[in-house]
């Protein structure tokens, strides 16, 4: 999994594919998926299905006797119930609803039903660069992106097994919450992308502490390595002092944002440019790590 930058995941995936690795990609950033855009895979659906990992309350008007008890006695601790004075019925705010079941239990007239609802979509797409991409997207208000990530990874593993694909590269979500935990669980290797700033190093340390809890090997890439010398020294010292795998660095390349604006991985946009050259060196290291892992 690459934690830190979608465009780096996309470039490394393309470089590894060019080196002959039989791979597929998965986008676990289900709250803001965009790997499929860089892979030009958005409209190439092989399979797509909805998943129901969220519970929400539904109001059944025919059962309600309109005595306001659910409001007056504040059945809902999540502020998801209010009263429609005009229609004389409760209103459920489905985004605030946590599916806790309280209203279902407390209404003696069975006017609330708590049931699974669509919480996300998982798709198997085909990249223009010759490999499958598994992508997921949460439904607004579903609040269960961790569970969706777990479903997405399981589906990606099933497809990989079915198609005999030994390598899955994953674009990870930001932060250290449930989606990241669900993403890094059971992985062989994690790549953390750091920029040479104190804020980026601070975020990376939190992610690394999480990865260490799972005892997963990891390495670091420094992105935009030349934007701040002091920050660069800070990150390099951290890597050295902690004996962390250093996978390489990419200097700021003005062609990079242009490649993103054109919807292309930098490796495809400017194959012999400075960023692509560094990324190819990094991909060689990742290939070595992969070959070592499968030989163990
Ligand atoms: S939903 Fe239940 S508790 Fe609320 S007004 Fe209707 S019957 Fe009463
Ligand atoms: S299921 Fe729980 S959170 Fe949702 S409306 Fe009922 S009481 Fe509120």
JSON list of N, CA and C in Angstrom, two decimals, residues 27-73:
[
{"chain": "A", "resi": 27, "resn": "UNK", "atom": "N", "xyz": [-7.95, 1.01, -5.09]},
{"chain": "A", "resi": 27, "resn": "UNK", "atom": "CA", "xyz": [-8.03, 2.34, -4.49]},
{"chain": "A", "resi": 27, "resn": "UNK", "atom": "C", "xyz": [-8.84, 2.25, -3.20]},
{"chain": "A", "resi": 28, "resn": "UNK", "atom": "N", "xyz": [-8.13, 2.28, -2.06]},
{"chain": "A", "resi": 28, "resn": "UNK", "atom": "CA", "xyz": [-8.80, 2.18, -0.76]},
{"chain": "A", "resi": 28, "resn": "UNK", "atom": "C", "xyz": [-9.15, 3.55, -0.19]},
{"chain": "A", "resi": 29, "resn": "UNK", "atom": "N", "xyz": [-8.90, 4.61, -0.95]},
{"chain": "A", "resi": 29, "resn": "UNK", "atom": "CA", "xyz": [-9.30, 5.94, -0.49]},
{"chain": "A", "resi": 29, "resn": "UNK", "atom": "C", "xyz": [-10.77, 6.13, -0.88]},
{"chain": "A", "resi": 30, "resn": "UNK", "atom": "N", "xyz": [-11.64, 5.37, -0.22]},
{"chain": "A", "resi": 30, "resn": "UNK", "atom": "CA", "xyz": [-13.04, 5.28, -0.68]},
{"chain": "A", "resi": 30, "resn": "UNK", "atom": "C", "xyz": [-13.85, 6.56, -0.44]},
{"chain": "A", "resi": 31, "resn": "UNK", "atom": "N", "xyz": [-13.32, 7.47, 0.38]},
{"chain": "A", "resi": 31, "resn": "UNK", "atom": "CA", "xyz": [-14.04, 8.74, 0.57]},
{"chain": "A", "resi": 31, "resn": "UNK", "atom": "C", "xyz": [-13.68, 9.75, -0.52]},
{"chain": "A", "resi": 32, "resn": "UNK", "atom": "N", "xyz": [-12.58, 9.53, -1.24]},
{"chain": "A", "resi": 32, "resn": "UNK", "atom": "CA", "xyz": [-12.19, 10.44, -2.34]},
{"chain": "A", "resi": 32, "resn": "UNK", "atom": "C", "xyz": [-11.38, 9.65, -3.37]},
{"chain": "A", "resi": 33, "resn": "UNK", "atom": "N", "xyz": [-12.04, 8.67, -4.03]},
{"chain": "A", "resi": 33, "resn": "UNK", "atom": "CA", "xyz": [-11.28, 7.84, -4.97]},
{"chain": "A", "resi": 33, "resn": "UNK", "atom": "C", "xyz": [-10.92, 8.58, -6.25]},
{"chain": "A", "resi": 34, "resn": "UNK", "atom": "N", "xyz": [-9.66, 8.53, -6.68]},
{"chain": "A", "resi": 34, "resn": "UNK", "atom": "CA", "xyz": [-9.33, 9.16, -7.97]},
{"chain": "A", "resi": 34, "resn": "UNK", "atom": "C", "xyz": [-8.23, 8.43, -8.73]},
{"chain": "A", "resi": 35, "resn": "UNK", "atom": "N", "xyz": [-7.85, 7.24, -8.20]},
{"chain": "A", "resi": 35, "resn": "UNK", "atom": "CA", "xyz": [-6.85, 6.44, -8.92]},
{"chain": "A", "resi": 35, "resn": "UNK", "atom": "C", "xyz": [-7.37, 6.07, -10.31]},
{"chain": "A", "resi": 36, "resn": "UNK", "atom": "N", "xyz": [-8.65, 5.75, -10.39]},
{"chain": "A", "resi": 36, "resn": "UNK", "atom": "CA", "xyz": [-9.24, 5.32, -11.67]},
{"chain": "A", "resi": 36, "resn": "UNK", "atom": "C", "xyz": [-9.11, 6.40, -12.75]},
{"chain": "A", "resi": 37, "resn": "UNK", "atom": "N", "xyz": [-9.08, 7.67, -12.32]},
{"chain": "A", "resi": 37, "resn": "UNK", "atom": "CA", "xyz": [-8.97, 8.76, -13.31]},
{"chain": "A", "resi": 37, "resn": "UNK", "atom": "C", "xyz": [-7.57, 8.73, -13.92]},
{"chain": "A", "resi": 38, "resn": "UNK", "atom": "N", "xyz": [-6.55, 8.60, -13.03]},
{"chain": "A", "resi": 38, "resn": "UNK", "atom": "CA", "xyz": [-5.16, 8.58, -13.53]},
{"chain": "A", "resi": 38, "resn": "UNK", "atom": "C", "xyz": [-4.89, 7.34, -14.38]},
{"chain": "A", "resi": 39, "resn": "UNK", "atom": "N", "xyz": [-5.63, 6.26, -14.11]},
{"chain": "A", "resi": 39, "resn": "UNK", "atom": "CA", "xyz": [-5.43, 5.03, -14.89]},
{"chain": "A", "resi": 39, "resn": "UNK", "atom": "C", "xyz": [-6.33, 4.99, -16.13]},
{"chain": "A", "resi": 40, "resn": "UNK", "atom": "N", "xyz": [-7.07, 6.09, -16.34]},
{"chain": "A", "resi": 40, "resn": "UNK", "atom": "CA", "xyz": [-8.02, 6.14, -17.46]},
{"chain": "A", "resi": 40, "resn": "UNK", "atom": "C", "xyz": [-8.91, 4.90, -17.46]},
{"chain": "A", "resi": 41, "resn": "UNK", "atom": "N", "xyz": [-9.46, 4.62, -16.27]},
{"chain": "A", "resi": 41, "resn": "UNK", "atom": "CA", "xyz": [-10.26, 3.40, -16.12]},
{"chain": "A", "resi": 41, "resn": "UNK", "atom": "C", "xyz": [-11.71, 3.70, -15.75]},
{"chain": "A", "resi": 42, "resn": "UNK", "atom": "N", "xyz": [-12.03, 4.98, -15.62]},
{"chain": "A", "resi": 42, "resn": "UNK", "atom": "CA", "xyz": [-13.32, 5.38, -15.05]},
{"chain": "A", "resi": 42, "resn": "UNK", "atom": "C", "xyz": [-14.53, 4.76, -15.77]},
{"chain": "A", "resi": 43, "resn": "UNK", "atom": "N", "xyz": [-14.49, 4.70, -17.08]},
{"chain": "A", "resi": 43, "resn": "UNK", "atom": "CA", "xyz": [-15.67, 4.21, -17.81]},
{"chain": "A", "resi": 43, "resn": "UNK", "atom": "C", "xyz": [-15.47, 2.81, -18.38]},
{"chain": "A", "resi": 44, "resn": "UNK", "atom": "N", "xyz": [-14.64, 2.03, -17.74]},
{"chain": "A", "resi": 44, "resn": "UNK", "atom": "CA", "xyz": [-14.34, 0.71, -18.28]},
{"chain": "A", "resi": 44, "resn": "UNK", "atom": "C", "xyz": [-14.77, -0.37, -17.29]},
{"chain": "A", "resi": 45, "resn": "UNK", "atom": "N", "xyz": [-16.01, -0.33, -16.89]},
{"chain": "A", "resi": 45, "resn": "UNK", "atom": "CA", "xyz": [-16.48, -1.22, -15.81]},
{"chain": "A", "resi": 45, "resn": "UNK", "atom": "C", "xyz": [-16.59, -2.67, -16.29]},
{"chain": "A", "resi": 46, "resn": "UNK", "atom": "N", "xyz": [-15.88, -3.56, -15.58]},
{"chain": "A", "resi": 46, "resn": "UNK", "atom": "CA", "xyz": [-16.03, -5.00, -15.83]},
{"chain": "A", "resi": 46, "resn": "UNK", "atom": "C", "xyz": [-17.15, -5.53, -14.93]},
{"chain": "A", "resi": 47, "resn": "UNK", "atom": "N", "xyz": [-17.17, -5.03, -13.69]},
{"chain": "A", "resi": 47, "resn": "UNK", "atom": "CA", "xyz": [-18.19, -5.45, -12.74]},
{"chain": "A", "resi": 47, "resn": "UNK", "atom": "C", "xyz": [-18.36, -4.34, -11.71]},
{"chain": "A", "resi": 48, "resn": "UNK", "atom": "N", "xyz": [-19.58, -4.18, -11.19]},
{"chain": "A", "resi": 48, "resn": "UNK", "atom": "CA", "xyz": [-19.81, -3.15, -10.19]},
{"chain": "A", "resi": 48, "resn": "UNK", "atom": "C", "xyz": [-20.98, -3.58, -9.31]},
{"chain": "A", "resi": 49, "resn": "UNK", "atom": "N", "xyz": [-20.88, -3.39, -8.01]},
{"chain": "A", "resi": 49, "resn": "UNK", "atom": "CA", "xyz": [-21.98, -3.80, -7.13]},
{"chain": "A", "resi": 49, "resn": "UNK", "atom": "C", "xyz": [-22.01, -2.89, -5.90]},
{"chain": "A", "resi": 50, "resn": "UNK", "atom": "N", "xyz": [-23.18, -2.79, -5.29]},
{"chain": "A", "resi": 50, "resn": "UNK", "atom": "CA", "xyz": [-23.30, -1.98, -4.08]},
{"chain": "A", "resi": 50, "resn": "UNK", "atom": "C", "xyz": [-23.11, -2.88, -2.87]},
{"chain": "A", "resi": 51, "resn": "UNK", "atom": "N", "xyz": [-22.62, -2.29, -1.79]},
{"chain": "A", "resi": 51, "resn": "UNK", "atom": "CA", "xyz": [-22.47, -3.04, -0.54]},
{"chain": "A", "resi": 51, "resn": "UNK", "atom": "C", "xyz": [-23.26, -2.34, 0.55]},
{"chain": "A", "resi": 52, "resn": "UNK", "atom": "N", "xyz": [-23.74, -3.13, 1.47]},
{"chain": "A", "resi": 52, "resn": "UNK", "atom": "CA", "xyz": [-24.56, -2.59, 2.56]},
{"chain": "A", "resi": 52, "resn": "UNK", "atom": "C", "xyz": [-23.86, -2.85, 3.89]},
{"chain": "A", "resi": 53, "resn": "UNK", "atom": "N", "xyz": [-23.05, -1.91, 4.30]},
{"chain": "A", "resi": 53, "resn": "UNK", "atom": "CA", "xyz": [-22.34, -2.08, 5.58]},
{"chain": "A", "resi": 53, "resn": "UNK", "atom": "C", "xyz": [-22.86, -1.09, 6.63]},
{"chain": "A", "resi": 54, "resn": "UNK", "atom": "N", "xyz": [-23.96, -0.38, 6.30]},
{"chain": "A", "resi": 54, "resn": "UNK", "atom": "CA", "xyz": [-24.50, 0.62, 7.21]},
{"chain": "A", "resi": 54, "resn": "UNK", "atom": "C", "xyz": [-25.93, 0.28, 7.59]},
{"chain": "A", "resi": 55, "resn": "UNK", "atom": "N", "xyz": [-26.31, 0.53, 8.85]},
{"chain": "A", "resi": 55, "resn": "UNK", "atom": "CA", "xyz": [-27.69, 0.37, 9.29]},
{"chain": "A", "resi": 55, "resn": "UNK", "atom": "C", "xyz": [-28.30, 1.76, 9.49]},
{"chain": "A", "resi": 56, "resn": "UNK", "atom": "N", "xyz": [-29.52, 1.94, 9.04]},
{"chain": "A", "resi": 56, "resn": "UNK", "atom": "CA", "xyz": [-30.23, 3.22, 9.21]},
{"chain": "A", "resi": 56, "resn": "UNK", "atom": "C", "xyz": [-31.68, 2.94, 9.59]},
{"chain": "A", "resi": 57, "resn": "UNK", "atom": "N", "xyz": [-32.28, 3.91, 10.32]},
{"chain": "A", "resi": 57, "resn": "UNK", "atom": "CA", "xyz": [-33.69, 3.78, 10.70]},
{"chain": "A", "resi": 57, "resn": "UNK", "atom": "C", "xyz": [-34.58, 4.24, 9.56]},
{"chain": "A", "resi": 58, "resn": "UNK", "atom": "N", "xyz": [-35.74, 3.56, 9.43]},
{"chain": "A", "resi": 58, "resn": "UNK", "atom": "CA", "xyz": [-36.76, 3.97, 8.46]},
{"chain": "A", "resi": 58, "resn": "UNK", "atom": "C", "xyz": [-38.08, 4.13, 9.23]},
{"chain": "A", "resi": 59, "resn": "UNK", "atom": "N", "xyz": [-38.84, 5.15, 8.93]},
{"chain": "A", "resi": 59, "resn": "UNK", "atom": "CA", "xyz": [-40.10, 5.40, 9.62]},
{"chain": "A", "resi": 59, "resn": "UNK", "atom": "C", "xyz": [-41.25, 4.76, 8.84]},
{"chain": "A", "resi": 60, "resn": "UNK", "atom": "N", "xyz": [-42.14, 4.07, 9.56]},
{"chain": "A", "resi": 60, "resn": "UNK", "atom": "CA", "xyz": [-43.29, 3.42, 8.93]},
{"chain": "A", "resi": 60, "resn": "UNK", "atom": "C", "xyz": [-44.55, 4.16, 9.39]},
{"chain": "A", "resi": 61, "resn": "UNK", "atom": "N", "xyz": [-44.99, 5.07, 8.57]},
{"chain": "A", "resi": 61, "resn": "UNK", "atom": "CA", "xyz": [-46.07, 5.98, 8.97]},
{"chain": "A", "resi": 61, "resn": "UNK", "atom": "C", "xyz": [-47.37, 5.26, 9.34]},
{"chain": "A", "resi": 62, "resn": "UNK", "atom": "N", "xyz": [-47.67, 4.18, 8.64]},
{"chain": "A", "resi": 62, "resn": "UNK", "atom": "CA", "xyz": [-48.95, 3.48, 8.89]},
{"chain": "A", "resi": 62, "resn": "UNK", "atom": "C", "xyz": [-49.04, 2.92, 10.32]},
{"chain": "A", "resi": 63, "resn": "UNK", "atom": "N", "xyz": [-47.87, 2.73, 10.96]},
{"chain": "A", "resi": 63, "resn": "UNK", "atom": "CA", "xyz": [-47.89, 2.16, 12.33]},
{"chain": "A", "resi": 63, "resn": "UNK", "atom": "C", "xyz": [-47.94, 3.25, 13.41]},
{"chain": "A", "resi": 64, "resn": "UNK", "atom": "N", "xyz": [-47.66, 4.47, 13.03]},
{"chain": "A", "resi": 64, "resn": "UNK", "atom": "CA", "xyz": [-47.47, 5.55, 14.02]},
{"chain": "A", "resi": 64, "resn": "UNK", "atom": "C", "xyz": [-48.80, 6.06, 14.55]},
{"chain": "A", "resi": 65, "resn": "UNK", "atom": "N", "xyz": [-48.89, 6.28, 15.89]},
{"chain": "A", "resi": 65, "resn": "UNK", "atom": "CA", "xyz": [-50.14, 6.84, 16.45]},
{"chain": "A", "resi": 65, "resn": "UNK", "atom": "C", "xyz": [-49.97, 8.33, 16.77]},
{"chain": "A", "resi": 66, "resn": "UNK", "atom": "N", "xyz": [-48.83, 8.89, 16.34]},
{"chain": "A", "resi": 66, "resn": "UNK", "atom": "CA", "xyz": [-48.60, 10.35, 16.37]},
{"chain": "A", "resi": 66, "resn": "UNK", "atom": "C", "xyz": [-48.63, 10.93, 17.78]},
{"chain": "A", "resi": 67, "resn": "UNK", "atom": "N", "xyz": [-48.15, 10.23, 18.78]},
{"chain": "A", "resi": 67, "resn": "UNK", "atom": "CA", "xyz": [-48.23, 10.77, 20.14]},
{"chain": "A", "resi": 67, "resn": "UNK", "atom": "C", "xyz": [-46.91, 11.42, 20.59]},
{"chain": "A", "resi": 68, "resn": "UNK", "atom": "N", "xyz": [-45.99, 11.56, 19.66]},
{"chain": "A", "resi": 68, "resn": "UNK", "atom": "CA", "xyz": [-44.75, 12.35, 19.88]},
{"chain": "A", "resi": 68, "resn": "UNK", "atom": "C", "xyz": [-43.81, 11.78, 20.93]},
{"chain": "A", "resi": 69, "resn": "UNK", "atom": "N", "xyz": [-44.09, 10.59, 21.41]},
{"chain": "A", "resi": 69, "resn": "UNK", "atom": "CA", "xyz": [-43.29, 10.07, 22.52]},
{"chain": "A", "resi": 69, "resn": "UNK", "atom": "C", "xyz": [-41.80, 9.99, 22.14]},
{"chain": "A", "resi": 70, "resn": "UNK", "atom": "N", "xyz": [-41.54, 9.64, 20.88]},
{"chain": "A", "resi": 70, "resn": "UNK", "atom": "CA", "xyz": [-40.14, 9.49, 20.44]},
{"chain": "A", "resi": 70, "resn": "UNK", "atom": "C", "xyz": [-39.37, 10.81, 20.54]},
{"chain": "A", "resi": 71, "resn": "UNK", "atom": "N", "xyz": [-40.09, 11.93, 20.42]},
{"chain": "A", "resi": 71, "resn": "UNK", "atom": "CA", "xyz": [-39.44, 13.23, 20.51]},
{"chain": "A", "resi": 71, "resn": "UNK", "atom": "C", "xyz": [-39.41, 13.72, 21.96]},
{"chain": "A", "resi": 72, "resn": "UNK", "atom": "N", "xyz": [-40.58, 13.65, 22.61]},
{"chain": "A", "resi": 72, "resn": "UNK", "atom": "CA", "xyz": [-40.68, 14.15, 23.99]},
{"chain": "A", "resi": 72, "resn": "UNK", "atom": "C", "xyz": [-39.76, 13.39, 24.94]},
{"chain": "A", "resi": 73, "resn": "UNK", "atom": "N", "xyz": [-39.57, 12.11, 24.68]},
{"chain": "A", "resi": 73, "resn": "UNK", "atom": "CA", "xyz": [-38.70, 11.31, 25.56]},
{"chain": "A", "resi": 73, "resn": "UNK", "atom": "C", "xyz": [-37.31, 11.13, 24.94]}
]
